[in-house]
């Protein structure tokens, strides 16, 4: 019975081919350092799920942001767990993505034909840091407020267009409701969209080229 | 038993650990989502509405009002409630306490002394002095605060139950 259903689906979807090319593709001799990309992907998905769950209660408004986070932490069942995973997952993701970059650099995996994979990877690192920067403001506590004040101020030191960048980031000259709202929009819509797109391209290139082998003495 | 290959062992271990992680995060996630629906606590209280000594006339509705604060999540909302106390006789326990919330769509009814009716401004409904429907769309008589007591200091208190 199940075999028949599976055969019917397989004939139309061709999932076996997909599995062979995605999950059972040949790999060079295993090395734990080569798993950091998958770890980053896992963390991205984890952050996506916990983030979506947080928006069930979180309210991006100066009147409610702080209180809604307090409510998640102490009022909702397992709110502390969901936010805890999102909070520590964010830190871990930055670390893992960064070590992943170091490994690719150390093993010279960015060379021909994988230059584009590396360039897209740089975009992924920047977008990940952007997620960290925008997410940091959302609890709307003192630390968040002043970290964003300082962060946007630093962006404002760019010659000539500094003030324009600062105003664009803050949605005006000062940190306000507009800042919180646009950081929220960036954090849950724009940056995740950018990340998902870049991850798709990154994965396509990895599957297309396969993984680079660990460099030998002669290399 | 057939020899378990290294590959099959790894597969089984991944499924097992993955399942364990999935369940230990998945179940709390469901609890997280449905938590507000599980808050079944009904709030009840004795609410003082005035000195009985100030309500001397028989068959005259004395208006009263009070405010209750509800907490939904992190938000506090104050709701006003009101009603009328009517003494039916000299007996301090012979009281009729009517809720002024119209049973049609929850507007507040007013006492019209000339006609001796409770009139609702929203849809022109009227109730008699006992709260029974005289005219208009309300489906049932005005609600009553059936439970009340008089404290030692002579303050009339009604039993209020939320929800």
Coordinates of C-alpha atoms in Angstrom, one line a residue:
Chain A
X1 CA 0.0 0.0 0.0
X2 CA 2.6 2.6 1.1
X3 CA 4.9 1.3 -1.5
X4 CA 2.3 2.0 -4.2
X5 CA 1.7 5.5 -2.9
X6 CA 5.4 6.2 -2.7
X7 CA 6.0 4.8 -6.2
X8 CA 3.2 7.1 -7.5
X9 CA 4.6 10.1 -5.8
X10 CA 8.2 9.2 -6.8
X11 CA 7.2 8.9 -10.5
X12 CA 5.9 12.4 -10.4
X13 CA 8.2 14.2 -8.0
X14 CA 11.5 12.4 -8.5
X15 CA 12.5 12.9 -4.9
X16 CA 15.0 10.1 -5.1
X17 CA 17.1 12.0 -7.5
X18 CA 16.8 15.1 -5.3
X19 CA 18.0 13.1 -2.3
X20 CA 20.9 11.6 -4.2
X21 CA 22.1 15.0 -5.4
X22 CA 21.5 16.9 -2.2
X23 CA 22.1 14.5 0.7
X24 CA 24.0 11.5 -0.8
X25 CA 26.4 13.5 -2.9
X26 CA 30.0 12.3 -2.6
X27 CA 32.1 14.1 0.0
X28 CA 35.8 14.3 0.6
X29 CA 37.0 12.5 3.7
X30 CA 35.0 13.7 6.6
X31 CA 36.2 16.5 8.8
X32 CA 34.3 18.2 11.6
X33 CA 35.3 21.6 10.4
X34 CA 33.3 20.9 7.2
X35 CA 30.1 20.8 9.1
X36 CA 30.0 24.4 10.1
X37 CA 28.1 25.5 7.0
X38 CA 25.3 23.0 7.8
X39 CA 25.4 24.2 11.4
X40 CA 24.9 27.8 10.3
X41 CA 22.0 26.7 8.1
X42 CA 20.5 24.8 11.1
X43 CA 20.9 27.9 13.3
X44 CA 19.2 30.1 10.6
X45 CA 16.2 27.8 10.5
X46 CA 16.1 27.6 14.3
X47 CA 16.2 31.4 14.5
X48 CA 13.5 31.6 11.9
X49 CA 11.1 29.3 13.9
X50 CA 11.8 30.8 17.3
X51 CA 11.6 34.3 15.8
X52 CA 8.2 33.6 14.2
X53 CA 7.0 32.3 17.6
X54 CA 8.2 35.4 19.4
X55 CA 6.2 37.6 17.1
X56 CA 3.0 35.9 18.5
X57 CA 3.5 38.1 21.6
X58 CA 6.1 40.7 20.8
X59 CA 4.9 44.2 19.9
X60 CA 7.3 46.6 18.2
X61 CA 6.1 49.8 19.8
X62 CA 7.9 51.9 22.4
X63 CA 4.8 51.6 24.6
X64 CA 4.7 47.9 24.5
X65 CA 8.0 46.4 23.3
X66 CA 9.6 46.2 26.8
X67 CA 6.4 45.0 28.5
X68 CA 5.7 42.4 25.9
X69 CA 9.2 41.0 26.2
X70 CA 8.8 40.9 30.0
X71 CA 5.5 39.1 29.5
X72 CA 7.1 36.5 27.2
X73 CA 9.8 35.9 29.8
X74 CA 7.5 35.5 32.8
X75 CA 3.9 35.4 31.7
X76 CA 3.8 32.8 28.9
X77 CA 4.5 29.1 29.3
X78 CA 8.0 28.3 27.9
X79 CA 8.4 31.9 26.8
X80 CA 11.7 32.0 28.5
X81 CA 12.7 28.9 26.4
X82 CA 11.7 30.3 23.1
X83 CA 13.3 33.7 23.7
X84 CA 16.3 32.0 25.3
X85 CA 16.9 29.9 22.2
X86 CA 16.5 32.9 20.0
X87 CA 18.9 35.0 22.1
X88 CA 21.7 32.4 22.5
X89 CA 21.1 31.1 19.0
X90 CA 21.8 34.6 17.6
X91 CA 25.1 34.8 19.4
X92 CA 26.0 31.2 18.4
X93 CA 25.1 31.9 14.8
X94 CA 27.5 34.8 14.5
X95 CA 30.3 32.7 16.1
X96 CA 29.6 29.7 13.9
X97 CA 29.3 31.7 10.7
X98 CA 32.6 33.4 11.5
X99 CA 34.4 30.2 12.3
X100 CA 33.0 28.8 9.0
X101 CA 34.5 31.7 7.2
X102 CA 37.9 31.1 8.9
X103 CA 37.8 27.5 8.0
X104 CA 37.1 28.3 4.3
X105 CA 40.0 30.8 4.4
X106 CA 42.4 28.4 6.1
X107 CA 41.7 25.5 3.7
X108 CA 41.8 27.9 0.7
X109 CA 38.4 26.7 -0.4
X110 CA 37.5 30.1 -1.8
X111 CA 39.7 29.5 -4.9
X112 CA 38.6 28.6 -8.4
X113 CA 35.9 27.6 -9.1
X114 CA 34.4 28.7 -5.8
X115 CA 35.0 32.4 -5.8
X116 CA 31.3 33.2 -6.1
X117 CA 30.5 30.9 -3.2
X118 CA 32.9 33.0 -1.1
X119 CA 31.6 36.3 -2.2
X120 CA 28.0 35.3 -1.5
X121 CA 29.3 34.0 1.9
X122 CA 30.6 37.5 2.6
X123 CA 27.1 38.8 2.0
X124 CA 25.7 36.1 4.3
X125 CA 28.2 37.2 7.1
X126 CA 27.2 40.8 6.7
X127 CA 23.4 40.0 6.7
X128 CA 23.9 37.8 9.8
X129 CA 25.6 40.7 11.6
X130 CA 22.8 42.9 10.4
X131 CA 20.3 40.5 12.0
X132 CA 22.3 40.8 15.2
X133 CA 22.3 44.6 15.1
X134 CA 18.6 45.0 14.3
X135 CA 17.5 42.3 16.7
X136 CA 19.5 43.9 19.6
X137 CA 17.2 46.9 19.6
X138 CA 13.9 45.1 19.8
X139 CA 13.7 44.4 23.6
X140 CA 13.8 48.2 23.9
X141 CA 15.6 48.2 27.2
X142 CA 18.4 50.5 28.2
X143 CA 21.2 48.3 26.8
X144 CA 19.3 48.0 23.5
X145 CA 18.6 51.7 23.3
X146 CA 22.1 52.9 23.9
X147 CA 23.7 50.2 21.8
X148 CA 21.6 51.3 18.9
X149 CA 22.3 55.0 19.7
X150 CA 26.1 54.3 19.5
X151 CA 25.8 51.9 16.6
X152 CA 23.9 54.3 14.4
X153 CA 26.2 57.1 15.5
X154 CA 29.2 55.2 14.3
X155 CA 27.4 54.7 10.9
X156 CA 26.9 58.4 10.9
X157 CA 30.7 59.1 10.9
X158 CA 31.0 58.1 7.3
X159 CA 32.3 61.1 5.3
X160 CA 29.8 63.2 3.4
X161 CA 26.9 60.8 3.5
X162 CA 27.2 59.9 7.2
X163 CA 24.3 62.1 8.3
X164 CA 22.1 60.6 5.6
X165 CA 22.9 57.1 6.6
X166 CA 22.2 57.9 10.3
X167 CA 18.9 59.4 9.5
X168 CA 18.0 56.5 7.2
X169 CA 18.8 54.0 9.9
X170 CA 17.0 55.8 12.6
X171 CA 14.1 57.1 10.5
X172 CA 15.0 60.6 11.5
X173 CA 17.6 62.4 13.6
X174 CA 16.7 60.7 16.8
X175 CA 16.1 57.2 18.1
X176 CA 12.3 56.9 18.1
X177 CA 9.3 54.7 17.5
X178 CA 10.2 54.9 13.8
X179 CA 13.6 53.4 14.6
X180 CA 12.1 50.5 16.5
X181 CA 9.6 49.9 13.7
X182 CA 12.1 49.9 10.9
X183 CA 14.5 47.8 12.8
X184 CA 11.7 45.3 13.3
X185 CA 10.8 45.3 9.6
X186 CA 14.4 44.8 8.7
X187 CA 14.8 42.1 11.3
X188 CA 11.8 40.0 10.4
X189 CA 11.2 40.7 6.7
X190 CA 14.1 42.3 4.7
X191 CA 17.2 40.7 6.2
X192 CA 15.7 37.2 6.4
X193 CA 14.6 37.5 2.8
X194 CA 18.1 38.5 1.8
X195 CA 19.6 35.7 3.9
X196 CA 17.2 33.1 2.4
X197 CA 18.0 34.2 -1.1
X198 CA 21.8 34.2 -0.5
X199 CA 21.6 30.8 1.3
X200 CA 19.8 29.4 -1.8
X201 CA 22.5 30.6 -4.1
X202 CA 25.3 29.5 -1.7
X203 CA 23.8 25.9 -1.5
X204 CA 23.3 25.7 -5.2
X205 CA 26.9 26.5 -5.8
X206 CA 28.1 24.0 -3.1
X207 CA 26.0 21.2 -4.7
X208 CA 27.2 22.2 -8.2
X209 CA 30.9 22.2 -7.3
X210 CA 31.0 19.7 -4.5
X211 CA 33.1 20.4 -1.5
X212 CA 36.8 21.2 -1.8
X213 CA 39.1 18.5 -0.5
X214 CA 41.3 19.2 2.5
X215 CA 44.6 20.6 1.2
X216 CA 47.5 18.2 1.2
X217 CA 51.2 18.9 1.7
X218 CA 51.8 19.4 -2.1
X219 CA 48.9 22.0 -2.4
Chain B
X1 CA 20.5 -10.5 14.9
X2 CA 22.2 -9.1 11.9
X3 CA 25.3 -7.0 12.3
X4 CA 24.4 -3.3 12.6
X5 CA 26.5 -1.4 10.1
X6 CA 28.2 1.8 11.1
X7 CA 26.1 3.7 8.6
X8 CA 22.8 2.3 9.9
X9 CA 23.9 3.1 13.4
X10 CA 24.6 6.7 12.6
X11 CA 21.3 7.0 10.8
X12 CA 19.4 5.6 13.7
X13 CA 21.3 7.8 16.1
X14 CA 20.6 10.9 14.0
X15 CA 16.9 10.1 13.9
X16 CA 16.7 9.3 17.6
X17 CA 18.6 12.5 18.8
X18 CA 16.8 14.6 16.2
X19 CA 13.4 13.3 17.4
X20 CA 14.4 13.9 21.0
X21 CA 15.4 17.5 20.2
X22 CA 12.3 18.0 18.1
X23 CA 9.9 16.8 20.8
X24 CA 11.7 18.7 23.6
X25 CA 11.3 21.9 21.6
X26 CA 8.1 21.1 19.8
X27 CA 5.9 20.4 22.8
X28 CA 6.9 23.5 24.7
X29 CA 6.2 25.5 21.5
X30 CA 2.6 24.3 21.5
X31 CA 2.2 25.1 25.1
X32 CA 3.7 28.6 24.3
X33 CA 1.1 29.2 21.6
X34 CA -2.0 28.0 23.5
X35 CA -1.0 29.4 26.9
X36 CA -3.4 32.4 27.0
X37 CA -6.3 30.1 26.2
X38 CA -5.5 28.0 29.3
X39 CA -5.8 30.9 31.7
X40 CA -9.1 29.8 33.2
X41 CA -8.9 31.8 36.4
X42 CA -12.2 33.6 37.0
X43 CA -11.8 36.7 39.1
X44 CA -14.4 37.4 41.7
X45 CA -14.7 39.9 44.5
X46 CA -17.0 41.6 47.0
X47 CA -17.4 45.2 45.8
X48 CA -18.6 47.9 48.1
X49 CA -21.2 50.1 46.4
X50 CA -22.4 52.5 49.1
X51 CA -23.9 52.9 52.6
X52 CA -27.3 51.3 52.9
X53 CA -28.2 54.2 55.3
X54 CA -28.0 56.6 52.3
X55 CA -30.6 54.6 50.4
X56 CA -33.7 55.2 52.4
X57 CA -36.6 55.6 50.0
X58 CA -38.5 52.5 49.1
X59 CA -38.9 51.6 45.4
X60 CA -36.5 54.3 44.2
X61 CA -33.5 53.1 42.1
X62 CA -30.2 54.4 43.6
X63 CA -27.5 54.4 40.9
X64 CA -24.0 53.0 41.7
X65 CA -20.9 52.3 39.6
X66 CA -17.5 50.7 40.0
X67 CA -14.4 50.0 37.9
X68 CA -12.7 46.7 37.3
X69 CA -9.2 46.4 35.9
X70 CA -8.4 43.5 33.6
X71 CA -4.9 42.4 32.7
X72 CA -4.5 40.8 29.3
X73 CA -0.9 39.9 28.7
X74 CA 1.0 43.1 29.6
X75 CA -1.9 45.4 29.0
X76 CA -4.3 46.7 31.7
X77 CA -7.8 47.7 30.8
X78 CA -10.3 49.4 33.0
X79 CA -13.9 48.6 32.5
X80 CA -16.8 50.5 34.1
X81 CA -19.8 48.7 35.6
X82 CA -22.9 50.1 37.1
X83 CA -26.4 49.4 38.3
X84 CA -29.2 50.4 40.6
X85 CA -30.1 49.4 44.1
X86 CA -33.8 49.3 44.9
X87 CA -35.2 48.8 48.4
X88 CA -38.4 46.8 48.2
X89 CA -39.3 47.3 51.8
X90 CA -37.9 48.5 55.2
X91 CA -36.1 45.1 55.5
X92 CA -32.4 45.8 54.8
X93 CA -32.1 42.4 53.1
X94 CA -35.1 43.0 50.8
X95 CA -33.1 44.5 48.0
X96 CA -33.2 44.4 44.2
X97 CA -29.8 45.1 42.6
X98 CA -30.0 45.6 38.9
X99 CA -27.1 45.6 36.4
X100 CA -27.5 48.7 34.2
X101 CA -25.9 46.8 31.2
X102 CA -28.6 46.4 28.6
X103 CA -29.1 42.8 27.7
X104 CA -29.4 43.6 24.0
X105 CA -26.0 45.0 23.1
X106 CA -24.5 46.2 26.4
X107 CA -25.3 49.9 26.3
X108 CA -26.0 51.5 29.7
X109 CA -29.6 52.0 30.6
X110 CA -30.8 55.1 32.5
X111 CA -33.6 55.5 35.0
X112 CA -36.4 57.8 33.8
X113 CA -38.3 58.9 36.9
X114 CA -41.4 60.3 35.0
X115 CA -42.2 57.1 33.3
X116 CA -40.6 54.9 36.0
X117 CA -38.7 52.8 33.4
X118 CA -35.1 52.0 32.6
X119 CA -34.5 53.3 29.1
X120 CA -31.7 52.2 26.8
X121 CA -30.5 55.0 24.6
X122 CA -29.1 52.8 21.9
X123 CA -32.2 51.0 20.5
X124 CA -35.0 52.6 22.4
X125 CA -35.5 49.6 24.7
X126 CA -37.3 50.0 28.0
X127 CA -37.5 47.9 31.1
X128 CA -39.8 48.3 34.1
X129 CA -38.7 49.0 37.7
X130 CA -38.0 45.3 38.2
X131 CA -35.9 45.0 35.1
X132 CA -38.4 43.1 33.0
X133 CA -38.5 44.0 29.3
X134 CA -41.3 46.4 28.3
X135 CA -40.4 47.3 24.8
X136 CA -37.6 46.9 22.2
X137 CA -35.1 44.2 21.2
X138 CA -33.6 42.9 24.5
X139 CA -33.8 39.1 24.7
X140 CA -34.1 38.9 28.5
X141 CA -34.7 41.1 31.6
X142 CA -31.8 43.1 33.0
X143 CA -29.3 41.1 34.9
X144 CA -29.2 41.2 38.7
X145 CA -26.5 41.1 41.3
X146 CA -28.2 38.3 43.2
X147 CA -25.5 37.9 45.9
X148 CA -25.0 40.9 48.3
X149 CA -24.3 41.5 51.9
X150 CA -24.1 44.4 54.3
X151 CA -20.9 44.9 56.2
X152 CA -20.6 45.7 59.9
X153 CA -20.1 49.4 58.9
X154 CA -23.3 49.3 57.0
X155 CA -21.8 49.3 53.6
X156 CA -23.7 47.4 50.9
X157 CA -21.4 45.0 49.0
X158 CA -22.2 43.0 45.9
X159 CA -20.5 39.8 44.7
X160 CA -18.9 40.3 41.3
X161 CA -17.7 37.5 39.1
X162 CA -15.8 38.1 35.9
X163 CA -16.7 36.4 32.7

